[in-house]
Short mmCIF file of C-alpha atoms and ligand atoms in Angstrom, two decimals:
data_model
loop_
_atom_site.label_atom_id
_atom_site.label_comp_id
_atom_site.label_asym_id
_atom_site.label_seq_id
_atom_site.Cartn_x
_atom_site.Cartn_y
_atom_site.Cartn_z
CA MET A 1 113.77 115.07 115.47
CA PRO A 2 112.70 115.93 111.86
CA ASP A 3 108.96 115.71 111.23
CA ARG A 4 109.44 113.42 108.25
CA PRO A 5 112.00 110.78 107.16
CA TYR A 6 115.00 111.55 104.97
CA THR A 7 113.41 110.63 101.65
CA LEU A 8 115.28 109.12 98.77
CA LEU A 9 113.46 108.52 95.49
CA SER A 10 115.03 105.78 93.37
CA CYS A 11 113.98 105.07 89.80
CA SER A 12 115.32 103.70 86.54
CA VAL A 13 114.15 105.17 83.26
CA SER A 14 114.61 104.48 79.58
CA MET A 15 116.35 107.09 77.43
CA ASP A 16 112.90 108.37 76.46
CA GLY A 17 111.76 108.71 80.10
CA TYR A 18 109.58 105.63 80.59
CA ILE A 19 109.71 103.36 83.64
CA ALA A 20 108.03 100.29 82.16
CA SER A 21 106.43 99.13 78.94
CA ALA A 22 102.68 99.66 78.52
CA ALA A 23 101.87 96.01 79.14
CA SER A 24 104.50 94.73 81.51
CA ARG A 25 107.41 95.30 83.83
CA LEU A 26 110.68 96.26 82.16
CA LEU A 27 114.07 95.40 83.60
CA LEU A 28 115.92 98.61 82.84
CA SER A 29 118.90 98.26 85.19
CA ASN A 30 121.83 95.88 85.02
CA GLU A 31 123.26 93.55 87.71
CA ALA A 32 125.73 96.16 89.02
CA ASP A 33 122.92 98.62 89.51
CA PHE A 34 120.58 96.05 91.10
CA ASP A 35 123.35 95.41 93.63
CA ARG A 36 123.73 99.16 94.26
CA VAL A 37 119.97 99.45 94.79
CA ASP A 38 120.16 96.49 97.19
CA ALA A 39 122.72 98.40 99.28
CA VAL A 40 120.48 101.48 99.29
CA ARG A 41 117.51 99.35 100.40
CA ALA A 42 119.59 97.88 103.21
CA SER A 43 120.38 101.40 104.43
CA CYS A 44 116.71 102.41 104.73
CA ASP A 45 114.03 101.88 107.36
CA ALA A 46 111.13 101.62 104.91
CA ILE A 47 110.48 101.14 101.18
CA LEU A 48 107.32 102.57 99.64
CA VAL A 49 105.60 101.72 96.33
CA GLY A 50 102.14 102.44 94.92
CA ALA A 51 99.43 99.78 94.66
CA THR A 52 99.73 99.56 90.86
CA THR A 53 103.37 98.57 91.21
CA VAL A 54 102.36 95.88 93.71
CA ARG A 55 99.70 94.60 91.29
CA LYS A 56 101.76 94.81 88.09
CA ASP A 57 105.29 93.95 89.21
CA ASN A 58 104.58 91.78 92.27
CA PRO A 59 107.85 92.99 93.89
CA ARG A 60 109.32 91.37 96.98
CA LEU A 61 111.16 94.54 98.06
CA LEU A 62 113.63 92.61 100.21
CA VAL A 63 117.37 93.02 100.76
CA ARG A 64 118.88 90.31 98.54
CA SER A 65 122.41 90.11 99.95
CA GLN A 66 122.80 87.81 102.96
CA ALA A 67 125.77 89.89 104.17
CA ARG A 68 123.62 93.04 104.16
CA ARG A 69 120.77 91.23 105.94
CA ASP A 70 123.23 89.97 108.57
CA GLU A 71 124.63 93.45 108.99
CA ARG A 72 121.13 94.85 109.59
CA MET A 73 120.33 92.12 112.12
CA ALA A 74 123.60 92.81 113.93
CA ARG A 75 122.29 96.37 114.33
CA GLY A 76 119.08 94.98 115.88
CA LEU A 77 116.99 95.62 112.75
CA ALA A 78 114.77 93.32 110.69
CA PRO A 79 116.68 91.72 107.77
CA SER A 80 114.83 94.00 105.31
CA PRO A 81 113.15 97.38 105.74
CA MET A 82 109.48 97.83 106.47
CA LYS A 83 107.31 97.73 103.32
CA VAL A 84 104.72 100.43 102.69
CA THR A 85 102.08 100.77 100.00
CA LEU A 86 99.10 103.04 99.40
CA THR A 87 95.77 102.44 97.78
CA GLY A 88 92.50 104.25 97.23
CA ARG A 89 90.41 101.14 96.60
CA ALA A 90 92.12 98.26 98.42
CA GLU A 91 92.15 95.98 95.41
CA LEU A 92 95.30 94.27 96.57
CA ASP A 93 95.86 90.55 96.78
CA ALA A 94 96.95 89.34 100.22
CA ARG A 95 98.91 86.59 98.41
CA ALA A 96 101.12 89.13 96.57
CA ASP A 97 104.85 88.81 97.28
CA PHE A 98 104.78 92.27 98.88
CA PHE A 99 102.71 90.76 101.73
CA THR A 100 103.95 87.17 101.90
CA THR A 101 107.72 87.63 101.77
CA GLY A 102 110.10 88.90 104.42
CA GLU A 103 109.97 89.06 108.21
CA THR A 104 109.21 92.76 108.14
CA GLU A 105 106.29 94.97 108.99
CA LYS A 106 103.94 95.79 106.07
CA LEU A 107 101.83 98.95 106.11
CA VAL A 108 98.96 99.84 103.80
CA TYR A 109 97.84 103.49 103.83
CA CYS A 110 94.45 104.32 102.44
CA PRO A 111 91.81 107.03 102.75
CA ARG A 112 89.26 106.54 105.51
CA SER A 113 86.57 105.56 102.99
CA CYS A 114 88.41 102.36 102.13
CA VAL A 115 89.79 101.36 105.51
CA GLY A 116 87.03 98.80 106.20
CA ASN A 117 87.49 97.11 102.84
CA ALA A 118 91.29 97.15 103.18
CA ARG A 119 91.19 95.64 106.69
CA ALA A 120 88.83 92.87 105.55
CA ARG A 121 91.20 91.93 102.73
CA LEU A 122 94.62 92.57 104.22
CA GLU A 123 94.57 92.76 108.00
CA PRO A 124 96.07 89.28 108.52
CA VAL A 125 99.12 90.17 106.40
CA ALA A 126 99.50 93.92 106.91
CA THR A 127 98.63 96.84 109.14
CA VAL A 128 96.06 99.10 107.49
CA VAL A 129 96.51 102.78 108.36
CA ASP A 130 93.68 105.30 108.13
CA GLY A 131 95.13 108.11 106.00
CA GLY A 132 92.27 110.54 106.66
CA ALA A 133 89.73 111.96 104.21
CA THR A 134 92.39 112.32 101.49
CA LEU A 135 95.71 110.55 101.60
CA GLU A 136 98.45 113.19 101.43
CA MET A 137 102.13 112.31 101.18
CA ARG A 138 103.10 114.90 103.81
CA SER A 139 100.89 113.42 106.50
CA LEU A 140 101.86 109.90 105.46
CA SER A 141 105.55 110.89 105.82
CA GLY A 142 104.84 112.39 109.24
CA ASP A 143 103.09 109.20 110.32
CA LEU A 144 106.06 107.10 109.16
CA ALA A 145 108.40 109.34 111.17
CA GLU A 146 106.26 108.75 114.25
CA ARG A 147 106.63 105.01 113.64
CA GLY A 148 110.41 105.39 113.76
CA VAL A 149 111.17 105.60 110.04
CA GLU A 150 114.15 107.92 109.65
CA ARG A 151 115.13 106.93 106.12
CA LEU A 152 112.48 106.25 103.47
CA MET A 153 113.10 104.88 99.98
CA VAL A 154 110.38 105.64 97.44
CA GLU A 155 110.51 103.10 94.60
CA GLY A 156 107.63 103.98 92.28
CA GLY A 157 105.63 104.11 90.28
CA GLY A 158 105.03 107.40 88.51
CA THR A 159 101.90 108.39 90.42
CA VAL A 160 103.73 108.06 93.70
CA HIS A 161 106.86 109.83 92.41
CA THR A 162 104.72 112.74 91.25
CA GLN A 163 103.07 113.21 94.64
CA PHE A 164 106.31 113.09 96.64
CA LEU A 165 108.13 115.41 94.22
CA THR A 166 105.36 117.97 93.81
CA ALA A 167 104.89 118.10 97.60
CA ASP A 168 108.63 118.86 97.90
CA LEU A 169 109.18 115.86 100.15
CA VAL A 170 112.20 114.34 98.38
CA ASP A 171 115.70 115.02 99.70
CA GLU A 172 117.56 112.93 97.17
CA LEU A 173 116.72 111.66 93.70
CA GLN A 174 118.62 108.69 92.31
CA LEU A 175 117.77 108.44 88.64
CA VAL A 176 119.26 105.65 86.54
CA VAL A 177 119.13 106.04 82.78
CA ALA A 178 119.19 102.76 80.84
CA PRO A 179 120.32 102.59 77.22
CA VAL A 180 116.96 101.60 75.73
CA PHE A 181 113.96 103.31 74.19
CA VAL A 182 110.39 102.27 74.97
CA GLY A 183 108.78 104.41 72.28
CA ASP A 184 105.17 103.97 73.39
CA SER A 185 103.31 106.93 74.87
CA HIS A 186 100.90 104.52 76.59
CA ALA A 187 103.73 103.31 78.81
CA PRO A 188 104.11 104.83 82.31
CA ARG A 189 106.56 107.69 82.63
CA PHE A 190 108.84 108.65 85.51
CA VAL A 191 106.29 111.27 86.59
CA ARG A 192 102.80 112.38 85.62
CA ASP A 193 101.73 116.00 85.04
CA GLY A 194 102.26 118.31 87.99
CA LEU A 195 103.76 121.48 89.39
CA PHE A 196 107.30 120.52 90.35
CA PRO A 197 109.55 122.67 92.55
CA TRP A 198 112.35 122.28 89.97
CA ASN A 199 111.86 123.88 86.60
CA PRO A 200 113.72 126.13 84.13
CA ALA A 201 113.60 128.97 86.68
CA ARG A 202 114.77 126.78 89.57
CA ARG A 203 117.06 124.02 88.44
CA ALA A 204 117.74 120.99 90.65
CA LYS A 205 121.26 120.48 91.92
CA LEU A 206 123.13 117.62 90.27
CA ALA A 207 125.27 116.10 93.04
CA SER A 208 127.06 113.31 91.18
CA VAL A 209 127.20 111.18 88.05
CA ARG A 210 128.33 107.57 88.09
CA GLN A 211 128.57 105.01 85.32
CA LEU A 212 127.69 101.40 86.17
CA GLY A 213 128.33 99.34 83.05
CA ASP A 214 125.83 100.47 80.44
CA VAL A 215 123.66 102.59 82.78
CA VAL A 216 124.30 105.95 84.38
CA LEU A 217 123.27 107.00 87.88
CA LEU A 218 122.39 110.67 88.34
CA ARG A 219 122.10 111.81 91.96
CA TYR A 220 120.25 115.05 92.57
CA ALA A 221 120.24 116.98 95.85
CA LEU A 222 116.66 118.18 96.19
CA SER A 223 116.82 119.63 99.68
CA THR A 224 119.26 121.01 102.19
CA ARG A 225 119.03 117.68 104.02
CA PHE A 226 120.80 115.91 101.11
CA GLU A 227 123.43 113.51 102.49
CA ASP A 228 126.53 113.23 100.33
CA ASP A 229 128.39 109.89 100.51
N1 NAP B 301 111.50 101.68 86.52
C1 NAP B 301 111.27 101.75 87.80
O1 NAP B 301 112.19 102.09 88.58
C2 NAP B 301 109.92 101.41 88.34
C3 NAP B 301 109.75 101.30 89.73
C4 NAP B 301 108.48 101.03 90.22
C5 NAP B 301 107.41 100.87 89.35
N2 NAP B 301 107.61 100.97 88.01
C6 NAP B 301 106.47 100.82 87.09
O2 NAP B 301 105.53 101.83 87.40
C7 NAP B 301 104.26 101.40 86.91
C8 NAP B 301 103.18 101.79 87.89
O3 NAP B 301 103.18 103.18 88.06
P1 NAP B 301 101.80 103.96 88.25
O4 NAP B 301 102.11 105.40 88.26
O5 NAP B 301 100.81 103.45 87.26
O6 NAP B 301 101.30 103.46 89.66
P2 NAP B 301 101.90 103.48 91.16
O7 NAP B 301 102.47 104.81 91.46
O8 NAP B 301 102.73 102.27 91.38
O9 NAP B 301 100.56 103.23 92.00
C9 NAP B 301 99.46 104.09 91.85
C10 NAP B 301 98.37 103.60 92.76
O10 NAP B 301 98.75 103.81 94.13
C11 NAP B 301 97.60 104.21 94.89
N3 NAP B 301 97.76 105.61 95.26
C12 NAP B 301 98.73 106.47 94.86
N4 NAP B 301 98.55 107.66 95.46
C13 NAP B 301 97.46 107.55 96.24
C14 NAP B 301 96.79 108.44 97.11
N5 NAP B 301 97.20 109.71 97.32
N6 NAP B 301 95.69 107.99 97.76
C15 NAP B 301 95.26 106.72 97.58
N7 NAP B 301 95.86 105.83 96.77
C16 NAP B 301 96.95 106.24 96.11
C17 NAP B 301 96.41 104.02 93.96
O11 NAP B 301 96.08 102.66 94.14
P3 NAP B 301 94.64 102.00 93.81
O12 NAP B 301 94.60 101.94 92.31
O13 NAP B 301 94.72 100.66 94.46
O14 NAP B 301 93.60 102.90 94.40
C18 NAP B 301 97.04 104.31 92.61
O15 NAP B 301 96.29 103.79 91.54
C19 NAP B 301 104.35 99.90 86.71
O16 NAP B 301 104.24 99.65 85.33
C20 NAP B 301 105.72 99.54 87.23
O17 NAP B 301 106.32 98.52 86.45
C21 NAP B 301 108.84 101.22 87.50
#
């Protein structure tokens, strides 16, 4: 069994590379793409986002389609995948939709220094996992694999993308480009600064391009584990 889940990073960006506006959430995709993302969610065992995304966007991270939920339950799974977040300071609201919606397991990874605080705030609504002295994405991925997660969907934000990509833990990147500009360098970008395994000397492999209405989906194969449809 692989020591980490098959990891798929899914993100929508503006034409100038931003994933939100500086002040608020930005709906970059269209209905056809939201439905495609819903199908991808339904195919995964866990969905992971950073704490800032939980605070700013208040996402539910559930499978929307009843047919897809039914199909998962027929396979003996929860209607929606497990939800996972990570935090270094546990300033998360137990009433956030991440915690209150869906009959699925919710995990919060944090460094050891904040486990006590996180458990006091969140233990009734989530399982708090001690991530060690420093929370590293490789050990987090290994821990998820031990919990039975074979397919992980990473859904933002930029800080989390950066750590998974720079640690070379992503097998597949699904990047949707929306036909808008944000034009504000204070807005969050797809990734932060970092040393990425793909660069001018080592280009990533573009696996497919698909148009969905006014957005385009670019699928990149980032490892030899990449699963073509
Ligand atoms: N367009 C899209 O597809 C998309 C998708 C998702 C999100 N977004 C946008 O992305 C923005 C947020 O992105 P972001 O980069 O600011 O934040 P983020 O990646 O969502 O979350 C960052 C936070 O996660 C926690 N964290 C991350 N790595 C950690 C580590 N190794 N150890 C401990 N804690 C860790 C920290 O939480 P604490 O601060 O609690 O310590 C950190 O501040 C939002 O504006 C959202 O709208 C866009």
